[in-house]
Amino acid sequence: QVELEESGGGLVQAGGSLRLSCGASGRLFTIVVMGWHRQAPGKERELVARIRNSGEIEYADSVKGRFIISKDNAKNMMYLQMNSLKPDDTAVYYCHAYALGDHWGQGTQVTVSP
């Protein structure tokens, strides 16, 4: 079993920055890929960014050049640095891991004001 917990969400003005953190615990050796997803009211949950064990990274087109995903294996942590935030980035952000199945954190709210 893998347990995930996000933190770092909050309220920021457009153009500002936030850093989200995700702590992982449990059977970490089973994790193949980790990433961040988000879901805004009335919209489908979408992939924001993910990072594989190999270090390969992919981003949604909407966040390329603005968001940076990283992880620190020694600390069992994954991060999402979000820069140049826009109101359209407002959503609940979820930490995700694929490890013998899909595992999700509880989500953290990010609100970007105009």
Short mmCIF file of N, CA, C and O in Angstrom, two decimals:
data_model
loop_
_atom_site.label_atom_id
_atom_site.label_comp_id
_atom_site.label_asym_id
_atom_site.label_seq_id
_atom_site.Cartn_x
_atom_site.Cartn_y
_atom_site.Cartn_z
N GLN A 1 0.83 -1.18 0.00
CA GLN A 1 0.00 0.00 0.00
C GLN A 1 0.88 1.25 0.00
O GLN A 1 1.92 1.29 0.65
N VAL A 2 0.45 2.26 -0.75
CA VAL A 2 1.12 3.55 -0.81
C VAL A 2 0.14 4.62 -0.35
O VAL A 2 -0.99 4.68 -0.84
N GLU A 3 0.58 5.47 0.55
CA GLU A 3 -0.24 6.58 1.02
C GLU A 3 0.42 7.89 0.62
O GLU A 3 1.63 8.04 0.73
N LEU A 4 -0.41 8.82 0.16
CA LEU A 4 0.07 10.10 -0.34
C LEU A 4 -0.66 11.23 0.38
O LEU A 4 -1.85 11.13 0.65
N GLU A 5 0.06 12.31 0.65
CA GLU A 5 -0.54 13.46 1.29
C GLU A 5 0.04 14.74 0.70
O GLU A 5 1.25 14.95 0.74
N GLU A 6 -0.84 15.60 0.19
CA GLU A 6 -0.42 16.86 -0.41
C GLU A 6 -0.48 17.99 0.60
O GLU A 6 -1.25 17.96 1.55
N SER A 7 0.32 19.02 0.32
CA SER A 7 0.27 20.25 1.09
C SER A 7 0.79 21.38 0.21
O SER A 7 1.39 21.15 -0.83
N GLY A 8 0.55 22.60 0.64
CA GLY A 8 1.09 23.76 -0.05
C GLY A 8 0.08 24.57 -0.84
O GLY A 8 0.44 25.63 -1.38
N GLY A 9 -1.15 24.11 -0.92
CA GLY A 9 -2.16 24.88 -1.62
C GLY A 9 -2.51 26.14 -0.87
O GLY A 9 -2.15 26.33 0.29
N GLY A 10 -3.22 27.02 -1.56
CA GLY A 10 -3.61 28.27 -0.94
C GLY A 10 -4.16 29.24 -1.95
O GLY A 10 -4.49 28.87 -3.08
N LEU A 11 -4.26 30.49 -1.54
CA LEU A 11 -4.79 31.57 -2.36
C LEU A 11 -3.65 32.49 -2.78
O LEU A 11 -2.90 32.98 -1.93
N VAL A 12 -3.53 32.72 -4.08
CA VAL A 12 -2.51 33.62 -4.60
C VAL A 12 -3.12 34.50 -5.69
O VAL A 12 -4.15 34.16 -6.28
N GLN A 13 -2.46 35.60 -5.95
CA GLN A 13 -2.87 36.47 -7.04
C GLN A 13 -2.29 35.98 -8.36
O GLN A 13 -1.25 35.31 -8.39
N ALA A 14 -2.96 36.31 -9.44
CA ALA A 14 -2.46 35.96 -10.76
C ALA A 14 -1.03 36.48 -10.93
O ALA A 14 -0.72 37.61 -10.54
N GLY A 15 -0.19 35.64 -11.49
CA GLY A 15 1.21 35.97 -11.65
C GLY A 15 2.09 35.50 -10.51
O GLY A 15 3.32 35.52 -10.64
N GLY A 16 1.47 35.05 -9.43
CA GLY A 16 2.22 34.58 -8.28
C GLY A 16 2.65 33.14 -8.42
O GLY A 16 2.45 32.50 -9.45
N SER A 17 3.22 32.62 -7.34
CA SER A 17 3.77 31.27 -7.33
C SER A 17 3.35 30.51 -6.09
O SER A 17 3.09 31.10 -5.04
N LEU A 18 3.28 29.21 -6.22
CA LEU A 18 3.06 28.30 -5.12
C LEU A 18 3.90 27.05 -5.35
O LEU A 18 4.18 26.70 -6.49
N ARG A 19 4.28 26.40 -4.28
CA ARG A 19 4.93 25.11 -4.37
C ARG A 19 4.12 24.08 -3.62
O ARG A 19 3.90 24.21 -2.41
N LEU A 20 3.68 23.05 -4.32
CA LEU A 20 2.96 21.95 -3.72
C LEU A 20 3.94 20.84 -3.36
O LEU A 20 4.91 20.59 -4.07
N SER A 21 3.65 20.16 -2.26
CA SER A 21 4.47 19.05 -1.81
C SER A 21 3.60 17.82 -1.64
O SER A 21 2.43 17.92 -1.26
N CYS A 22 4.18 16.67 -1.90
CA CYS A 22 3.50 15.40 -1.71
C CYS A 22 4.44 14.46 -1.00
O CYS A 22 5.53 14.15 -1.52
N GLY A 23 4.03 14.00 0.16
CA GLY A 23 4.80 13.02 0.90
C GLY A 23 4.24 11.63 0.67
O GLY A 23 3.02 11.44 0.73
N ALA A 24 5.10 10.69 0.43
CA ALA A 24 4.71 9.31 0.16
C ALA A 24 5.20 8.40 1.27
O ALA A 24 6.30 8.57 1.81
N SER A 25 4.37 7.44 1.63
CA SER A 25 4.74 6.46 2.64
C SER A 25 4.18 5.10 2.24
O SER A 25 3.29 5.00 1.41
N GLY A 26 4.70 4.07 2.86
CA GLY A 26 4.27 2.73 2.56
C GLY A 26 5.28 1.97 1.72
O GLY A 26 6.49 2.13 1.90
N ARG A 27 4.78 1.20 0.78
CA ARG A 27 5.63 0.36 -0.06
C ARG A 27 6.14 1.16 -1.25
O ARG A 27 5.71 0.98 -2.39
N LEU A 28 7.08 2.05 -0.96
CA LEU A 28 7.56 2.99 -1.96
C LEU A 28 8.30 2.31 -3.10
O LEU A 28 8.35 2.87 -4.21
N PHE A 29 8.85 1.15 -2.86
CA PHE A 29 9.61 0.46 -3.89
C PHE A 29 8.72 -0.03 -5.02
O PHE A 29 9.24 -0.42 -6.07
N THR A 30 7.42 0.00 -4.83
CA THR A 30 6.50 -0.44 -5.88
C THR A 30 6.11 0.68 -6.83
O THR A 30 5.45 0.42 -7.83
N ILE A 31 6.49 1.91 -6.54
CA ILE A 31 6.08 3.06 -7.35
C ILE A 31 6.81 3.05 -8.69
O ILE A 31 8.03 2.96 -8.73
N VAL A 32 6.05 3.18 -9.76
CA VAL A 32 6.60 3.24 -11.10
C VAL A 32 6.64 4.67 -11.62
O VAL A 32 7.61 5.10 -12.24
N VAL A 33 5.56 5.42 -11.36
CA VAL A 33 5.47 6.79 -11.83
C VAL A 33 4.67 7.59 -10.81
O VAL A 33 3.75 7.07 -10.17
N MET A 34 5.02 8.85 -10.65
CA MET A 34 4.28 9.75 -9.79
C MET A 34 3.96 11.02 -10.57
O MET A 34 4.66 11.37 -11.53
N GLY A 35 2.91 11.69 -10.15
CA GLY A 35 2.54 12.91 -10.85
C GLY A 35 1.51 13.72 -10.11
O GLY A 35 1.08 13.39 -9.01
N TRP A 36 1.15 14.81 -10.74
CA TRP A 36 0.14 15.72 -10.24
C TRP A 36 -1.00 15.82 -11.23
O TRP A 36 -0.78 15.95 -12.44
N HIS A 37 -2.21 15.76 -10.72
CA HIS A 37 -3.43 15.97 -11.49
C HIS A 37 -4.23 17.08 -10.83
O HIS A 37 -4.03 17.37 -9.65
N ARG A 38 -5.13 17.68 -11.57
CA ARG A 38 -5.99 18.71 -11.00
C ARG A 38 -7.39 18.58 -11.55
O ARG A 38 -7.60 18.07 -12.65
N GLN A 39 -8.34 19.07 -10.77
CA GLN A 39 -9.73 19.05 -11.19
C GLN A 39 -10.42 20.33 -10.74
O GLN A 39 -10.46 20.63 -9.55
N ALA A 40 -10.93 21.07 -11.70
CA ALA A 40 -11.70 22.27 -11.43
C ALA A 40 -13.18 21.92 -11.45
O ALA A 40 -13.59 20.95 -12.08
N PRO A 41 -14.01 22.71 -10.76
CA PRO A 41 -15.45 22.43 -10.75
C PRO A 41 -16.02 22.36 -12.16
O PRO A 41 -15.77 23.24 -12.99
N GLY A 42 -16.78 21.31 -12.42
CA GLY A 42 -17.40 21.14 -13.72
C GLY A 42 -16.49 20.64 -14.82
O GLY A 42 -16.92 20.54 -15.97
N LYS A 43 -15.24 20.34 -14.49
CA LYS A 43 -14.29 19.87 -15.49
C LYS A 43 -13.76 18.49 -15.12
O LYS A 43 -13.82 18.08 -13.97
N GLU A 44 -13.24 17.80 -16.12
CA GLU A 44 -12.63 16.50 -15.89
C GLU A 44 -11.29 16.67 -15.19
O GLU A 44 -10.60 17.68 -15.36
N ARG A 45 -10.92 15.65 -14.43
CA ARG A 45 -9.60 15.65 -13.85
C ARG A 45 -8.57 15.49 -14.97
O ARG A 45 -8.75 14.68 -15.88
N GLU A 46 -7.52 16.28 -14.90
CA GLU A 46 -6.53 16.27 -15.96
C GLU A 46 -5.12 16.11 -15.40
O GLU A 46 -4.82 16.56 -14.29
N LEU A 47 -4.28 15.49 -16.20
CA LEU A 47 -2.87 15.36 -15.85
C LEU A 47 -2.19 16.71 -15.96
O LEU A 47 -2.35 17.42 -16.96
N VAL A 48 -1.43 17.07 -14.95
CA VAL A 48 -0.64 18.30 -14.96
C VAL A 48 0.81 17.98 -15.31
O VAL A 48 1.40 18.61 -16.20
N ALA A 49 1.39 17.05 -14.60
CA ALA A 49 2.78 16.67 -14.82
C ALA A 49 3.03 15.33 -14.16
O ALA A 49 2.38 14.98 -13.18
N ARG A 50 3.99 14.58 -14.70
CA ARG A 50 4.38 13.34 -14.05
C ARG A 50 5.85 13.07 -14.29
O ARG A 50 6.45 13.55 -15.25
N ILE A 51 6.39 12.27 -13.40
CA ILE A 51 7.81 11.94 -13.45
C ILE A 51 7.96 10.45 -13.19
O ILE A 51 7.42 9.90 -12.24
N ARG A 52 8.72 9.79 -14.06
CA ARG A 52 8.92 8.36 -13.95
C ARG A 52 10.17 8.06 -13.13
O ARG A 52 10.99 8.94 -12.87
N ASN A 53 10.32 6.81 -12.74
CA ASN A 53 11.49 6.41 -11.98
C ASN A 53 12.78 6.70 -12.74
O ASN A 53 13.82 6.97 -12.13
N SER A 54 12.71 6.64 -14.05
CA SER A 54 13.87 6.94 -14.88
C SER A 54 14.25 8.41 -14.86
O SER A 54 15.33 8.77 -15.31
N GLY A 55 13.35 9.26 -14.38
CA GLY A 55 13.54 10.69 -14.41
C GLY A 55 12.84 11.38 -15.56
O GLY A 55 12.85 12.61 -15.62
N GLU A 56 12.27 10.61 -16.46
CA GLU A 56 11.55 11.19 -17.59
C GLU A 56 10.34 11.98 -17.08
O GLU A 56 9.59 11.52 -16.23
N ILE A 57 10.14 13.16 -17.62
CA ILE A 57 9.10 14.08 -17.18
C ILE A 57 8.23 14.48 -18.36
O ILE A 57 8.73 14.66 -19.47
N GLU A 58 6.94 14.61 -18.12
CA GLU A 58 6.05 15.16 -19.11
C GLU A 58 5.09 16.14 -18.45
O GLU A 58 4.72 15.98 -17.29
N TYR A 59 4.70 17.17 -19.22
CA TYR A 59 3.80 18.21 -18.74
C TYR A 59 2.61 18.36 -19.67
O TYR A 59 2.72 18.13 -20.89
N ALA A 60 1.50 18.78 -19.09
CA ALA A 60 0.40 19.21 -19.92
C ALA A 60 0.80 20.48 -20.67
O ALA A 60 1.55 21.30 -20.15
N ASP A 61 0.31 20.62 -21.89
CA ASP A 61 0.66 21.80 -22.68
C ASP A 61 0.30 23.10 -21.96
O ASP A 61 1.00 24.11 -22.12
N SER A 62 -0.76 23.08 -21.18
CA SER A 62 -1.23 24.29 -20.53
C SER A 62 -0.29 24.80 -19.44
O SER A 62 -0.41 25.96 -19.03
N VAL A 63 0.63 23.96 -18.97
CA VAL A 63 1.51 24.38 -17.88
C VAL A 63 2.98 24.38 -18.28
O VAL A 63 3.83 24.78 -17.47
N LYS A 64 3.29 23.97 -19.50
CA LYS A 64 4.68 23.95 -19.93
C LYS A 64 5.29 25.34 -19.84
O LYS A 64 4.69 26.32 -20.25
N GLY A 65 6.49 25.40 -19.31
CA GLY A 65 7.18 26.66 -19.14
C GLY A 65 6.83 27.40 -17.88
O GLY A 65 7.49 28.39 -17.55
N ARG A 66 5.80 26.95 -17.17
CA ARG A 66 5.37 27.61 -15.94
C ARG A 66 5.52 26.72 -14.70
O ARG A 66 5.84 27.22 -13.63
N PHE A 67 5.27 25.43 -14.85
CA PHE A 67 5.31 24.50 -13.73
C PHE A 67 6.54 23.61 -13.85
O PHE A 67 6.98 23.28 -14.96
N ILE A 68 7.06 23.20 -12.71
CA ILE A 68 8.21 22.30 -12.66
C ILE A 68 7.91 21.19 -11.66
O ILE A 68 7.63 21.47 -10.50
N ILE A 69 8.00 19.94 -12.11
CA ILE A 69 7.83 18.80 -11.22
C ILE A 69 9.21 18.26 -10.85
O ILE A 69 10.12 18.24 -11.67
N SER A 70 9.34 17.84 -9.61
CA SER A 70 10.59 17.28 -9.14
C SER A 70 10.31 16.33 -7.99
O SER A 70 9.20 16.32 -7.44
N LYS A 71 11.30 15.53 -7.64
CA LYS A 71 11.15 14.65 -6.49
C LYS A 71 12.48 14.49 -5.78
O LYS A 71 13.55 14.65 -6.37
N ASP A 72 12.39 14.19 -4.51
CA ASP A 72 13.55 13.96 -3.67
C ASP A 72 13.36 12.58 -3.04
O ASP A 72 12.62 12.44 -2.06
N ASN A 73 13.99 11.59 -3.61
CA ASN A 73 13.80 10.22 -3.14
C ASN A 73 14.27 10.03 -1.70
O ASN A 73 13.69 9.24 -0.96
N ALA A 74 15.31 10.74 -1.31
CA ALA A 74 15.83 10.61 0.04
C ALA A 74 14.82 11.07 1.08
O ALA A 74 14.80 10.58 2.21
N LYS A 75 13.97 12.02 0.71
CA LYS A 75 12.95 12.55 1.62
C LYS A 75 11.57 11.98 1.35
O LYS A 75 10.61 12.34 2.03
N ASN A 76 11.45 11.11 0.35
CA ASN A 76 10.16 10.55 -0.05
C ASN A 76 9.16 11.65 -0.37
O ASN A 76 8.00 11.60 0.03
N MET A 77 9.62 12.65 -1.10
CA MET A 77 8.81 13.82 -1.40
C MET A 77 8.79 14.09 -2.91
O MET A 77 9.77 13.86 -3.61
N MET A 78 7.67 14.59 -3.37
CA MET A 78 7.52 15.09 -4.73
C MET A 78 6.98 16.50 -4.65
O MET A 78 6.19 16.83 -3.76
N TYR A 79 7.38 17.34 -5.61
CA TYR A 79 7.02 18.75 -5.57
C TYR A 79 6.47 19.21 -6.91
O TYR A 79 6.78 18.64 -7.97
N LEU A 80 5.67 20.24 -6.86
CA LEU A 80 5.23 20.93 -8.05
C LEU A 80 5.40 22.43 -7.81
O LEU A 80 4.65 23.02 -7.03
N GLN A 81 6.40 23.00 -8.46
CA GLN A 81 6.61 24.44 -8.40
C GLN A 81 5.75 25.08 -9.48
O GLN A 81 5.92 24.78 -10.66
N MET A 82 4.84 25.95 -9.08
CA MET A 82 3.91 26.58 -9.99
C MET A 82 4.20 28.07 -10.04
O MET A 82 4.09 28.77 -9.03
N ASN A 83 4.58 28.55 -11.21
CA ASN A 83 4.92 29.95 -11.42
C ASN A 83 3.96 30.57 -12.42
O ASN A 83 3.30 29.88 -13.19
N SER A 84 3.92 31.89 -12.43
CA SER A 84 3.06 32.64 -13.36
C SER A 84 1.64 32.09 -13.35
O SER A 84 1.04 31.84 -14.40
N LEU A 85 1.10 31.93 -12.17
CA LEU A 85 -0.21 31.32 -12.03
C LEU A 85 -1.30 32.18 -12.66
O LEU A 85 -1.25 33.41 -12.63
N LYS A 86 -2.28 31.49 -13.22
CA LYS A 86 -3.42 32.12 -13.87
C LYS A 86 -4.70 31.70 -13.16
O LYS A 86 -4.75 30.64 -12.53
N PRO A 87 -5.76 32.49 -13.27
CA PRO A 87 -7.04 32.07 -12.68
C PRO A 87 -7.50 30.71 -13.17
O PRO A 87 -8.13 29.97 -12.41
N ASP A 88 -7.18 30.34 -14.41
CA ASP A 88 -7.57 29.04 -14.94
C ASP A 88 -6.84 27.89 -14.26
O ASP A 88 -7.22 26.73 -14.45
N ASP A 89 -5.80 28.18 -13.50
CA ASP A 89 -5.11 27.14 -12.74
C ASP A 89 -5.86 26.77 -11.47
O ASP A 89 -5.47 25.82 -10.79
N THR A 90 -6.89 27.51 -11.12
CA THR A 90 -7.67 27.23 -9.92
C THR A 90 -8.28 25.84 -10.01
O THR A 90 -8.99 25.52 -10.96
N ALA A 91 -7.98 25.01 -9.02
CA ALA A 91 -8.44 23.63 -9.02
C ALA A 91 -8.00 22.97 -7.73
O ALA A 91 -7.20 23.52 -6.97
N VAL A 92 -8.51 21.77 -7.50
CA VAL A 92 -7.96 20.90 -6.48
C VAL A 92 -6.86 20.09 -7.13
O VAL A 92 -7.08 19.44 -8.15
N TYR A 93 -5.69 20.13 -6.54
CA TYR A 93 -4.54 19.41 -7.07
C TYR A 93 -4.31 18.14 -6.27
O TYR A 93 -4.28 18.17 -5.04
N TYR A 94 -4.14 17.04 -7.00
CA TYR A 94 -4.00 15.73 -6.39
C TYR A 94 -2.64 15.13 -6.71
O TYR A 94 -2.19 15.16 -7.85
N CYS A 95 -2.03 14.59 -5.70
CA CYS A 95 -0.83 13.78 -5.88
C CYS A 95 -1.25 12.38 -6.30
O CYS A 95 -2.23 11.83 -5.78
N HIS A 96 -0.52 11.79 -7.23
CA HIS A 96 -0.86 10.47 -7.75
C HIS A 96 0.40 9.62 -7.87
O HIS A 96 1.48 10.12 -8.18
N ALA A 97 0.22 8.34 -7.62
CA ALA A 97 1.29 7.38 -7.85
C ALA A 97 0.70 6.11 -8.44
O ALA A 97 -0.39 5.68 -8.06
N TYR A 98 1.42 5.55 -9.40
CA TYR A 98 1.06 4.23 -9.90
C TYR A 98 2.02 3.23 -9.27
O TYR A 98 3.23 3.29 -9.50
N ALA A 99 1.45 2.34 -8.48
CA ALA A 99 2.24 1.36 -7.74
C ALA A 99 1.36 0.14 -7.50
O ALA A 99 0.64 0.07 -6.51
N LEU A 100 1.43 -0.80 -8.45
CA LEU A 100 0.53 -1.95 -8.40
C LEU A 100 -0.91 -1.48 -8.29
O LEU A 100 -1.72 -2.02 -7.54
N GLY A 101 -1.23 -0.47 -9.06
CA GLY A 101 -2.53 0.18 -9.02
C GLY A 101 -2.37 1.66 -8.78
O GLY A 101 -1.28 2.15 -8.48
N ASP A 102 -3.46 2.40 -8.91
CA ASP A 102 -3.45 3.85 -8.76
C ASP A 102 -3.70 4.25 -7.32
O ASP A 102 -4.58 3.71 -6.64
N HIS A 103 -2.91 5.22 -6.85
CA HIS A 103 -3.05 5.75 -5.51
C HIS A 103 -3.14 7.26 -5.58
O HIS A 103 -2.41 7.90 -6.33
N TRP A 104 -4.02 7.83 -4.77
CA TRP A 104 -4.30 9.26 -4.81
C TRP A 104 -4.21 9.87 -3.42
O TRP A 104 -4.60 9.25 -2.42
N GLY A 105 -3.72 11.10 -3.37
CA GLY A 105 -3.81 11.88 -2.16
C GLY A 105 -5.19 12.48 -2.02
O GLY A 105 -6.07 12.32 -2.88
N GLN A 106 -5.40 13.21 -0.94
CA GLN A 106 -6.71 13.77 -0.66
C GLN A 106 -6.99 15.07 -1.42
O GLN A 106 -8.13 15.50 -1.50
N GLY A 107 -5.96 15.67 -1.96
CA GLY A 107 -6.10 16.90 -2.72
C GLY A 107 -5.82 18.13 -1.89
O GLY A 107 -6.05 18.16 -0.68
N THR A 108 -5.33 19.17 -2.55
CA THR A 108 -5.11 20.45 -1.91
C THR A 108 -5.61 21.55 -2.84
O THR A 108 -5.37 21.52 -4.05
N GLN A 109 -6.33 22.50 -2.28
CA GLN A 109 -6.98 23.54 -3.08
C GLN A 109 -6.00 24.64 -3.46
O GLN A 109 -5.29 25.18 -2.60
N VAL A 110 -5.98 24.96 -4.73
CA VAL A 110 -5.22 26.11 -5.24
C VAL A 110 -6.21 27.08 -5.86
O VAL A 110 -6.98 26.71 -6.76
N THR A 111 -6.22 28.30 -5.37
CA THR A 111 -7.11 29.33 -5.88
C THR A 111 -6.27 30.52 -6.33
O THR A 111 -5.48 31.05 -5.55
N VAL A 112 -6.46 30.92 -7.57
CA VAL A 112 -5.73 32.04 -8.15
C VAL A 112 -6.72 33.15 -8.44
O VAL A 112 -7.64 32.98 -9.25
N SER A 113 -6.56 34.26 -7.78
CA SER A 113 -7.47 35.39 -7.96
C SER A 113 -7.00 36.26 -9.11
O SER A 113 -5.81 36.33 -9.42
N PRO A 114 -7.95 36.96 -9.77
CA PRO A 114 -7.57 37.83 -10.88
C PRO A 114 -6.67 38.98 -10.45
O PRO A 114 -5.85 39.44 -11.21
#
